[in-house]
Amino acid sequence: MASERIESIKSLFTAKSAKVETNKGEQYYANLYEKCKTRLESLQELPPVSNKIKIESALEDEGVNRRDFLKWASATTAMLMLPASFTPLVAKAATLMNRVPVIWIELQDCAGNSEALLRSDGPKVDEIILDIISLEFQETLMAASGHQAEKQLEDAIATFKGKYLLFVEGSVPMGMDGQFGTIGAKAETFYDHLKRVSDDAAAVVAVGSCATFGGIPAAAPNPTDAKGVMEVVNGKPIINIPACPANPANMVGVLLHYVLTGQIPELDSLLRPKFAFGYRIHDNCERRAHFDAGEYVEEWGDTGAKNNFCLYKMGCKGPMTFNNCSIVRYNEGVNWPIGVGRGCIGCSEPDFWDKYAYERPMANANIKAPTGGVEKTVDQFGLGLLTAAGIGIGIHAAASVVAGKKGETNE
Ligand code: SF4
Ligand code: SF4
């Protein structure tokens, strides 16, 4: 079963990557290959940062054999938009994940992304790999608390200064001088806490919809003046992994890319890795044929719902949402929201709660469309259904606003 799933993921990524891959030419990849090989050789010389668990024993404990691991490496290579020749390097990088220290802090959040780090029985290889990373501080998962936990964080910052990846979960409440959220004995505001820990990080990874774009805390009327990390952190490389929760496969992808290349992955205008967010939900949806055929669910529980028809009329925002959850899926790859009959609410897009999370279709989605055809139909169709309230903020408008903010804050 696990092998079938890995195969299907691999074929999807192989097929779709042709659409989003930036073809950089053979020489580029030959140089990159050598660079990655050298980096991995140097990392291998280093002892594990702290986590001594070996991937071989972690895989064995979970009943994943070497063959399945190599299939995973092959699928992940395709996911990272690298040529198949990189597969042995990706497999090697996975064994060296514990050479890069990770600090994970939580701000205004529900800990849903931390929950995604944990997993039930039968985890995918991605989730097993999260077990072997050197997670130096993670307040939900670690045993220490209070002063002990604070000391652990101080020690991790001092020991790995300039070398650790900082994962941030939750938005940053800026209202009332940050007093909506304080932490530790010194009652440091979340903003000050983030600033202090990010100052010495090699890069900052914002995980989940709240840390990336403010998420639900930032929804109108945004009482705490919640912001995403990229709006308040300056002078550091920032990678956004949105979604509610972020998919563990994408967390692993970012970490693996960093271990392999020493660099952050190529990002889109919203600072999302292109390998994960270069796909539009609507283009990789198993209900798409029904959309094209004009077969829609008109009411919950109707014949269309029973026949897995398209959820557009029920408010699905797949046409304006970019994420790979239709390909990678959730919960050990078992399913994803549209697969279980619920429309996409655009959780990986900025301001999704205000703009997308309602059961009405949108017009003027401003979808990047090929000429005419089906895409045009989406807008015309939505226009016909919309009420006079007229909601229509486009994804590209949102992208421009956030890209503008990025320009202001990340210079
Ligand atoms: S509108 Fe939603 S359910 Fe319909 S094809 Fe697009 S993504 Fe799938
Ligand atoms: S289907 Fe849409 S709402 Fe659901 S997880 Fe994917 S991007 Fe988020």
Tab-separated table of C-alpha atoms and ligand atoms in Angstrom:
chain	number	residue	atom	x	y	z
A	1	MET	CA	0.000	0.000	0.000
A	2	ALA	CA	2.784	2.397	1.014
A	3	SER	CA	4.737	1.437	-2.107
A	4	GLU	CA	1.719	2.097	-4.332
A	5	ARG	CA	1.280	5.504	-2.775
A	6	ILE	CA	4.960	6.349	-3.250
A	7	GLU	CA	4.735	5.236	-6.877
A	8	SER	CA	1.674	7.345	-7.492
A	9	ILE	CA	3.293	10.387	-5.855
A	10	LYS	CA	6.380	9.857	-7.958
A	11	SER	CA	4.462	9.629	-11.205
A	12	LEU	CA	2.458	12.730	-10.387
A	13	PHE	CA	5.514	14.776	-9.563
A	14	THR	CA	7.392	13.506	-12.562
A	15	ALA	CA	4.498	14.373	-14.805
A	16	LYS	CA	3.718	17.749	-13.301
A	17	SER	CA	7.261	18.910	-12.703
A	18	ALA	CA	7.659	19.325	-16.430
A	19	LYS	CA	5.177	22.181	-16.168
A	20	VAL	CA	6.865	24.138	-13.415
A	21	GLU	CA	10.513	23.199	-13.748
A	22	THR	CA	12.786	25.973	-14.798
A	23	ASN	CA	15.031	24.186	-17.220
A	24	LYS	CA	18.467	25.478	-16.394
A	25	GLY	CA	20.460	23.270	-18.719
A	26	GLU	CA	22.816	20.334	-18.329
A	27	GLN	CA	25.857	22.340	-17.278
A	28	TYR	CA	23.929	23.985	-14.454
A	29	TYR	CA	22.867	20.626	-13.059
A	30	ALA	CA	26.345	19.126	-13.531
A	31	ASN	CA	27.824	21.981	-11.467
A	32	LEU	CA	25.066	21.714	-8.880
A	33	TYR	CA	25.625	17.969	-8.596
A	34	GLU	CA	29.306	18.461	-7.808
A	35	LYS	CA	28.530	21.224	-5.334
A	36	CYS	CA	25.959	19.083	-3.515
A	37	LYS	CA	28.292	16.091	-3.474
A	38	THR	CA	31.059	18.163	-1.892
A	39	ARG	CA	28.661	19.618	0.659
A	40	LEU	CA	27.377	16.206	1.683
A	41	GLU	CA	30.932	14.895	2.029
A	42	SER	CA	31.757	17.769	4.371
A	43	LEU	CA	28.568	17.280	6.364
A	44	GLN	CA	29.380	13.611	6.739
A	45	GLU	CA	32.649	14.541	8.432
A	46	LEU	CA	30.683	16.360	11.132
A	47	PRO	CA	29.155	14.513	14.060
A	48	PRO	CA	25.362	14.673	14.449
A	49	VAL	CA	24.392	17.931	16.148
A	50	SER	CA	22.544	16.198	18.951
A	51	ASN	CA	20.047	13.697	17.600
A	52	LYS	CA	21.945	10.423	17.264
A	53	ILE	CA	19.083	8.401	15.785
A	54	LYS	CA	20.180	6.882	12.494
A	55	ILE	CA	17.755	6.877	9.637
A	56	GLU	CA	18.357	3.187	8.981
A	57	SER	CA	17.117	2.227	12.453
A	58	ALA	CA	14.240	4.750	12.337
A	59	LEU	CA	13.045	3.267	9.040
A	60	GLU	CA	13.416	-0.263	10.321
A	61	ASP	CA	11.431	0.553	13.457
A	62	GLU	CA	8.574	1.762	11.250
A	63	GLY	CA	8.800	-1.231	8.887
A	64	VAL	CA	10.044	0.736	5.867
A	65	ASN	CA	12.577	-1.232	3.847
A	66	ARG	CA	15.517	0.095	1.847
A	67	ARG	CA	13.671	-0.349	-1.420
A	68	ASP	CA	10.798	1.851	-0.256
A	69	PHE	CA	13.273	4.403	1.064
A	70	LEU	CA	14.959	4.606	-2.333
A	71	LYS	CA	11.571	4.954	-4.018
A	72	TRP	CA	10.861	7.823	-1.649
A	73	ALA	CA	14.225	9.403	-2.528
A	74	SER	CA	13.382	9.130	-6.196
A	75	ALA	CA	9.938	10.719	-5.694
A	76	THR	CA	11.436	13.459	-3.523
A	77	THR	CA	14.090	14.231	-6.121
A	78	ALA	CA	11.310	14.789	-8.630
A	79	MET	CA	9.378	16.851	-6.067
A	80	LEU	CA	12.402	19.108	-5.573
A	81	MET	CA	12.493	19.550	-9.346
A	82	LEU	CA	15.933	17.973	-9.647
A	83	PRO	CA	17.008	15.537	-12.354
A	84	ALA	CA	16.737	11.814	-11.520
A	85	SER	CA	20.530	11.585	-11.351
A	86	PHE	CA	20.314	13.436	-8.010
A	87	THR	CA	18.412	10.558	-6.351
A	88	PRO	CA	21.473	9.035	-4.604
A	89	LEU	CA	22.385	12.494	-3.292
A	90	VAL	CA	18.872	13.071	-1.960
A	91	ALA	CA	18.992	9.673	-0.225
A	92	LYS	CA	22.363	10.609	1.248
A	93	ALA	CA	21.086	14.024	2.363
A	94	ALA	CA	18.229	12.298	4.208
A	95	THR	CA	20.783	10.381	6.280
A	96	LEU	CA	22.500	13.657	7.202
A	97	MET	CA	19.437	15.617	8.298
A	98	ASN	CA	20.722	15.610	11.872
A	99	ARG	CA	23.755	17.713	10.888
A	100	VAL	CA	21.685	20.915	10.638
A	101	PRO	CA	20.298	22.282	13.916
A	102	VAL	CA	16.675	23.396	13.959
A	103	ILE	CA	15.010	25.670	16.506
A	104	TRP	CA	11.201	25.825	16.415
A	105	ILE	CA	9.285	28.561	18.227
A	106	GLU	CA	5.551	29.076	18.586
A	107	LEU	CA	3.821	32.436	18.708
A	108	GLN	CA	0.075	33.166	18.253
A	109	ASP	CA	-0.908	29.671	17.101
A	110	CYS	CA	-2.966	26.565	17.736
A	111	ALA	CA	0.069	24.212	17.498
A	112	GLY	CA	-1.512	22.533	14.476
A	113	ASN	CA	1.777	22.503	12.617
A	114	SER	CA	3.519	20.986	15.610
A	115	GLU	CA	0.784	18.367	15.559
A	116	ALA	CA	1.589	17.757	11.909
A	117	LEU	CA	5.158	17.036	12.983
A	118	LEU	CA	3.849	14.237	15.172
A	119	ARG	CA	2.226	11.351	13.450
A	120	SER	CA	0.192	8.302	14.182
A	121	ASP	CA	1.082	4.804	13.125
A	122	GLY	CA	2.227	4.049	9.591
A	123	PRO	CA	4.043	7.321	8.906
A	124	LYS	CA	5.416	8.172	5.507
A	125	VAL	CA	9.162	8.409	5.032
A	126	ASP	CA	8.917	12.221	5.222
A	127	GLU	CA	7.491	11.957	8.700
A	128	ILE	CA	10.100	9.432	9.812
A	129	ILE	CA	12.773	11.838	8.634
A	130	LEU	CA	11.339	14.533	10.866
A	131	ASP	CA	12.219	12.171	13.741
A	132	ILE	CA	15.902	12.311	12.941
A	133	ILE	CA	16.380	16.043	12.530
A	134	SER	CA	18.248	17.839	15.274
A	135	LEU	CA	15.353	19.701	16.787
A	136	GLU	CA	17.164	21.690	19.469
A	137	PHE	CA	14.100	23.456	20.812
A	138	GLN	CA	10.397	22.744	20.296
A	139	GLU	CA	8.284	23.690	23.274
A	140	THR	CA	5.305	21.459	22.466
A	141	LEU	CA	7.402	18.358	21.934
A	142	MET	CA	10.222	18.736	24.435
A	143	ALA	CA	10.170	17.524	28.002
A	144	ALA	CA	11.656	20.664	29.571
A	145	SER	CA	9.430	23.540	30.643
A	146	GLY	CA	9.731	26.881	32.445
A	147	HIS	CA	13.270	28.022	33.303
A	148	GLN	CA	14.741	24.775	32.002
A	149	ALA	CA	13.155	25.342	28.602
A	150	GLU	CA	14.333	28.945	28.508
A	151	LYS	CA	17.863	27.821	29.268
A	152	GLN	CA	17.664	25.196	26.531
A	153	LEU	CA	16.731	27.884	24.024
A	154	GLU	CA	19.537	30.191	25.175
A	155	ASP	CA	22.045	27.350	24.938
A	156	ALA	CA	20.853	26.363	21.455
A	157	ILE	CA	21.107	29.949	20.173
A	158	ALA	CA	24.614	30.379	21.632
A	159	THR	CA	25.893	26.986	20.471
A	160	PHE	CA	24.543	27.151	16.918
A	161	LYS	CA	24.809	30.888	16.317
A	162	GLY	CA	24.446	31.643	12.612
A	163	LYS	CA	23.951	27.983	11.730
A	164	TYR	CA	20.457	26.994	12.771
A	165	LEU	CA	17.269	27.087	10.773
A	166	LEU	CA	14.531	28.830	12.723
A	167	PHE	CA	11.053	27.426	12.168
A	168	VAL	CA	8.294	29.758	13.329
A	169	GLU	CA	4.707	28.699	13.915
A	170	GLY	CA	2.002	31.283	14.585
A	171	SER	CA	1.447	34.928	13.785
A	172	VAL	CA	3.045	37.915	15.497
A	173	PRO	CA	0.573	40.072	17.477
A	174	MET	CA	1.773	43.656	17.122
A	175	GLY	CA	-1.195	45.454	18.731
A	176	MET	CA	-1.000	47.011	22.208
A	177	ASP	CA	2.795	47.081	21.971
A	178	GLY	CA	2.828	43.326	21.553
A	179	GLN	CA	1.133	42.692	24.919
A	180	PHE	CA	-1.345	40.238	23.378
A	181	GLY	CA	1.389	37.633	23.520
A	182	THR	CA	4.295	37.379	25.953
A	183	ILE	CA	6.577	34.534	26.847
A	184	GLY	CA	8.978	33.432	29.590
A	185	ALA	CA	9.923	34.859	32.935
A	186	LYS	CA	10.825	38.217	31.404
A	187	ALA	CA	7.414	38.466	29.709
A	188	GLU	CA	9.155	39.104	26.413
A	189	THR	CA	6.662	39.987	23.687
A	190	PHE	CA	6.274	37.492	20.838
A	191	TYR	CA	7.782	40.085	18.508
A	192	ASP	CA	10.877	40.583	20.708
A	193	HIS	CA	11.161	36.831	21.156
A	194	LEU	CA	11.030	36.279	17.388
A	195	LYS	CA	13.521	39.048	16.750
A	196	ARG	CA	15.996	37.738	19.313
A	197	VAL	CA	15.861	34.153	18.067
A	198	SER	CA	15.869	35.090	14.373
A	199	ASP	CA	18.834	37.464	14.696
A	200	ASP	CA	21.266	34.533	14.887
A	201	ALA	CA	19.476	32.156	12.504
A	202	ALA	CA	20.879	31.151	9.122
A	203	ALA	CA	17.364	31.408	7.676
A	204	VAL	CA	13.800	31.660	8.942
A	205	VAL	CA	11.102	29.207	7.870
A	206	ALA	CA	7.549	30.396	8.553
A	207	VAL	CA	5.356	27.313	8.899
A	208	GLY	CA	1.585	27.332	8.487
A	209	SER	CA	-0.898	29.982	7.415
A	210	CYS	CA	-0.537	32.112	10.571
A	211	ALA	CA	3.259	32.464	10.498
A	212	THR	CA	3.293	33.090	6.761
A	213	PHE	CA	0.430	35.489	6.147
A	214	GLY	CA	-1.198	36.067	9.551
A	215	GLY	CA	-3.795	33.311	9.102
A	216	ILE	CA	-6.991	33.233	11.138
A	217	PRO	CA	-5.654	35.585	13.865
A	218	ALA	CA	-5.218	38.224	11.152
A	219	ALA	CA	-8.780	37.814	9.850
A	220	ALA	CA	-10.998	40.905	10.088
A	221	PRO	CA	-11.157	42.725	12.421
A	222	ASN	CA	-7.694	41.410	13.360
A	223	PRO	CA	-7.978	42.434	17.024
A	224	THR	CA	-4.339	41.699	17.858
A	225	ASP	CA	-2.937	43.304	14.694
A	226	ALA	CA	-1.498	39.901	13.791
A	227	LYS	CA	1.246	39.849	11.161
A	228	GLY	CA	3.102	37.181	9.262
A	229	VAL	CA	6.811	36.680	9.961
A	230	MET	CA	7.918	38.229	6.685
A	231	GLU	CA	6.190	41.465	7.608
A	232	VAL	CA	8.260	41.946	10.755
A	233	VAL	CA	11.587	40.152	10.281
A	234	ASN	CA	14.247	41.959	8.287
A	235	GLY	CA	17.610	41.005	6.912
A	236	LYS	CA	17.186	37.213	6.894
A	237	PRO	CA	16.304	34.767	4.159
A	238	ILE	CA	12.657	33.832	4.749
A	239	ILE	CA	10.859	30.790	3.390
A	240	ASN	CA	7.086	30.530	3.689
A	241	ILE	CA	5.422	27.127	3.956
A	242	PRO	CA	1.753	28.065	4.270
A	243	ALA	CA	-1.340	25.848	4.677
A	244	CYS	CA	-3.383	24.951	7.677
A	245	PRO	CA	-1.490	22.909	8.687
A	246	ALA	CA	1.634	22.949	6.556
A	247	ASN	CA	2.271	19.584	4.976
A	248	PRO	CA	5.145	17.670	6.662
A	249	ALA	CA	6.345	16.694	3.160
A	250	ASN	CA	7.002	20.362	2.427
A	251	MET	CA	8.818	20.900	5.732
A	252	VAL	CA	11.034	17.922	4.881
A	253	GLY	CA	11.494	19.250	1.340
A	254	VAL	CA	12.804	22.608	2.597
A	255	LEU	CA	15.105	20.977	5.162
A	256	LEU	CA	16.360	18.440	2.666
A	257	HIS	CA	17.046	21.121	0.103
A	258	TYR	CA	19.057	23.046	2.669
A	259	VAL	CA	21.040	19.978	3.766
A	260	LEU	CA	21.691	19.057	0.145
A	261	THR	CA	22.614	22.426	-1.306
A	262	GLY	CA	23.265	24.729	1.669
A	263	GLN	CA	20.765	27.112	0.119
A	264	ILE	CA	17.104	27.889	0.378
A	265	PRO	CA	14.944	26.620	-2.489
A	266	GLU	CA	13.716	28.780	-5.325
A	267	LEU	CA	10.761	30.848	-4.106
A	268	ASP	CA	7.700	32.445	-5.681
A	269	SER	CA	6.599	36.054	-5.141
A	270	LEU	CA	5.045	35.055	-1.799
A	271	LEU	CA	8.318	33.441	-0.667
A	272	ARG	CA	6.854	29.954	-1.039
A	273	PRO	CA	9.091	27.169	-2.406
A	274	LYS	CA	8.201	26.672	-6.038
A	275	PHE	CA	8.653	22.932	-5.717
A	276	ALA	CA	5.617	22.844	-3.415
A	277	PHE	CA	3.529	25.843	-4.433
A	278	GLY	CA	4.065	25.873	-8.180
A	279	TYR	CA	0.929	23.788	-8.610
A	280	ARG	CA	-2.608	25.046	-8.731
A	281	ILE	CA	-5.094	22.871	-6.865
A	282	HIS	CA	-7.579	23.075	-9.744
A	283	ASP	CA	-5.045	21.695	-12.245
A	284	ASN	CA	-4.298	18.602	-10.185
A	285	CYS	CA	-7.753	17.844	-8.837
A	286	GLU	CA	-9.381	14.465	-9.368
A	287	ARG	CA	-12.732	16.246	-9.853
A	288	ARG	CA	-11.442	18.438	-12.676
A	289	ALA	CA	-13.027	16.305	-15.408
A	290	HIS	CA	-16.405	17.002	-13.807
A	291	PHE	CA	-15.666	20.721	-13.788
A	292	ASP	CA	-14.820	20.575	-17.477
A	293	ALA	CA	-17.969	18.582	-18.154
A	294	GLY	CA	-20.135	21.044	-16.207
A	295	GLU	CA	-21.018	18.488	-13.534
A	296	TYR	CA	-21.277	20.147	-10.130
A	297	VAL	CA	-22.416	19.424	-6.620
A	298	GLU	CA	-25.383	21.786	-6.221
A	299	GLU	CA	-26.269	20.980	-2.640
A	300	TRP	CA	-24.617	18.991	0.139
A	301	GLY	CA	-25.692	15.359	-0.084
A	302	ASP	CA	-27.192	15.561	-3.574
A	303	THR	CA	-26.552	13.137	-6.419
A	304	GLY	CA	-23.569	15.197	-7.570
A	305	ALA	CA	-22.001	14.915	-4.120
A	306	LYS	CA	-22.567	11.174	-4.143
A	307	ASN	CA	-20.852	10.980	-7.534
A	308	ASN	CA	-17.852	13.120	-6.535
A	309	PHE	CA	-18.724	15.947	-8.915
A	310	CYS	CA	-16.888	19.261	-8.907
A	311	LEU	CA	-17.289	21.417	-5.767
A	312	TYR	CA	-16.961	24.775	-7.482
A	313	LYS	CA	-20.589	25.749	-6.913
A	314	MET	CA	-20.158	24.839	-3.251
A	315	GLY	CA	-17.424	27.431	-2.980
A	316	CYS	CA	-14.280	25.479	-3.797
A	317	LYS	CA	-11.340	27.888	-4.161
A	318	GLY	CA	-9.093	25.388	-5.920
A	319	PRO	CA	-9.006	27.586	-9.042
A	320	MET	CA	-7.182	30.371	-7.189
A	321	THR	CA	-5.057	28.343	-4.771
A	322	PHE	CA	-1.505	27.128	-5.193
A	323	ASN	CA	-0.383	24.140	-3.153
A	324	ASN	CA	0.682	20.547	-3.706
A	325	CYS	CA	-1.784	18.985	-1.266
A	326	SER	CA	-3.760	17.520	-4.153
A	327	ILE	CA	-0.601	15.586	-5.019
A	328	VAL	CA	1.082	14.880	-1.674
A	329	ARG	CA	-2.137	14.718	0.367
A	330	TYR	CA	-2.380	14.588	4.166
A	331	ASN	CA	-2.449	11.997	6.921
A	332	GLU	CA	0.075	9.553	5.596
A	333	GLY	CA	-0.963	10.373	2.056
A	334	VAL	CA	-4.416	8.887	2.577
A	335	ASN	CA	-6.578	11.767	1.376
A	336	TRP	CA	-7.068	15.517	1.150
A	337	PRO	CA	-10.009	17.893	1.638
A	338	ILE	CA	-11.469	17.756	-1.869
A	339	GLY	CA	-10.961	13.993	-1.897
A	340	VAL	CA	-13.328	13.703	1.060
A	341	GLY	CA	-15.919	15.987	-0.490
A	342	ARG	CA	-15.094	19.387	0.910
A	343	GLY	CA	-14.039	22.328	-1.258
A	344	CYS	CA	-10.661	23.995	-0.931
A	345	ILE	CA	-10.766	27.152	1.225
A	346	GLY	CA	-7.472	28.462	-0.134
A	347	CYS	CA	-5.597	28.045	3.143
A	348	SER	CA	-2.189	28.539	1.512
A	349	GLU	CA	-3.055	31.970	0.106
A	350	PRO	CA	-2.767	35.325	1.933
A	351	ASP	CA	-5.882	36.511	3.797
A	352	PHE	CA	-7.606	33.243	2.968
A	353	TRP	CA	-10.058	33.428	5.843
A	354	ASP	CA	-11.524	36.764	4.747
A	355	LYS	CA	-11.338	36.151	1.016
A	356	TYR	CA	-11.937	32.460	0.462
A	357	ALA	CA	-13.296	30.572	3.455
A	358	TYR	CA	-16.987	30.702	2.665
A	359	GLU	CA	-19.259	28.426	0.724
A	360	ARG	CA	-19.778	30.673	-2.277
A	361	PRO	CA	-17.950	30.654	-5.570
A	362	MET	CA	-15.957	33.738	-6.495
A	363	ALA	CA	-15.924	35.628	-9.709
A	364	ASN	CA	-13.038	37.754	-10.903
A	365	ALA	CA	-10.634	35.220	-9.517
A	366	ASN	CA	-8.067	36.685	-11.843
A	367	ILE	CA	-6.777	33.227	-12.532
A	368	LYS	CA	-3.715	33.027	-14.669
A	369	ALA	CA	-5.423	31.460	-17.596
A	370	PRO	CA	-4.641	30.070	-20.971
A	371	THR	CA	-6.624	31.692	-23.763
A	372	GLY	CA	-10.363	31.472	-23.257
A	373	GLY	CA	-11.860	28.039	-22.676
A	374	VAL	CA	-12.492	26.585	-19.307
A	375	GLU	CA	-10.744	29.285	-17.302
A	376	LYS	CA	-12.929	31.956	-18.794
A	377	THR	CA	-15.882	29.843	-17.873
A	378	VAL	CA	-14.826	29.890	-14.212
A	379	ASP	CA	-15.127	33.653	-14.010
A	380	GLN	CA	-18.304	33.905	-16.057
A	381	PHE	CA	-19.808	31.107	-14.070
A	382	GLY	CA	-18.853	32.680	-10.763
A	383	LEU	CA	-20.138	36.090	-11.822
A	384	GLY	CA	-23.524	34.594	-12.482
A	385	LEU	CA	-23.646	33.110	-9.021
A	386	LEU	CA	-22.281	35.921	-6.941
A	387	THR	CA	-24.523	38.088	-4.864
A	388	ALA	CA	-24.423	41.870	-4.992
A	389	ALA	CA	-21.793	41.760	-2.275
A	390	GLY	CA	-19.349	41.235	-5.108
A	391	ILE	CA	-16.250	39.661	-3.726
A	392	GLY	CA	-13.393	39.575	-6.109
A	393	ILE	CA	-9.949	40.199	-4.821
A	394	GLY	CA	-7.625	38.321	-7.148
A	395	ILE	CA	-4.715	36.160	-6.269
A	396	HIS	CA	-2.433	38.357	-8.310
A	397	ALA	CA	-3.534	41.471	-6.507
A	398	ALA	CA	-2.818	39.744	-3.218
A	399	ALA	CA	0.529	38.569	-4.495
A	400	SER	CA	1.450	42.095	-5.500
A	401	VAL	CA	0.522	43.515	-2.110
A	402	VAL	CA	2.540	40.932	-0.223
A	403	ALA	CA	5.427	41.142	-2.686
A	404	GLY	CA	5.378	44.895	-2.083
A	405	LYS	CA	5.535	44.367	1.654
A	406	LYS	CA	8.330	41.890	1.125
A	407	GLY	CA	10.230	44.524	-0.764
A	408	GLU	CA	9.766	46.968	2.106
A	409	THR	CA	10.673	44.575	4.849
A	410	ASN	CA	13.359	42.363	3.376
A	411	GLU	CA	15.716	44.820	1.900
B	1	SF4	S1	-13.299	23.764	-8.604
B	1	SF4	FE1	-12.421	22.604	-6.887
B	1	SF4	S2	-13.410	20.580	-6.940
B	1	SF4	FE2	-13.757	21.571	-8.931
B	1	SF4	S3	-12.091	20.838	-10.192
B	1	SF4	FE3	-11.439	22.793	-9.356
B	1	SF4	S4	-10.323	22.279	-7.498
B	1	SF4	FE4	-11.487	20.456	-8.076
B	2	SF4	S1	-7.303	21.770	-0.353
B	2	SF4	FE1	-7.071	24.015	-0.166
B	2	SF4	S2	-7.811	24.478	1.917
B	2	SF4	FE2	-7.405	22.273	1.837
B	2	SF4	S3	-5.297	22.023	2.571
B	2	SF4	FE3	-5.188	22.204	0.322
B	2	SF4	S4	-4.864	24.421	-0.050
B	2	SF4	FE4	-5.581	24.210	2.057
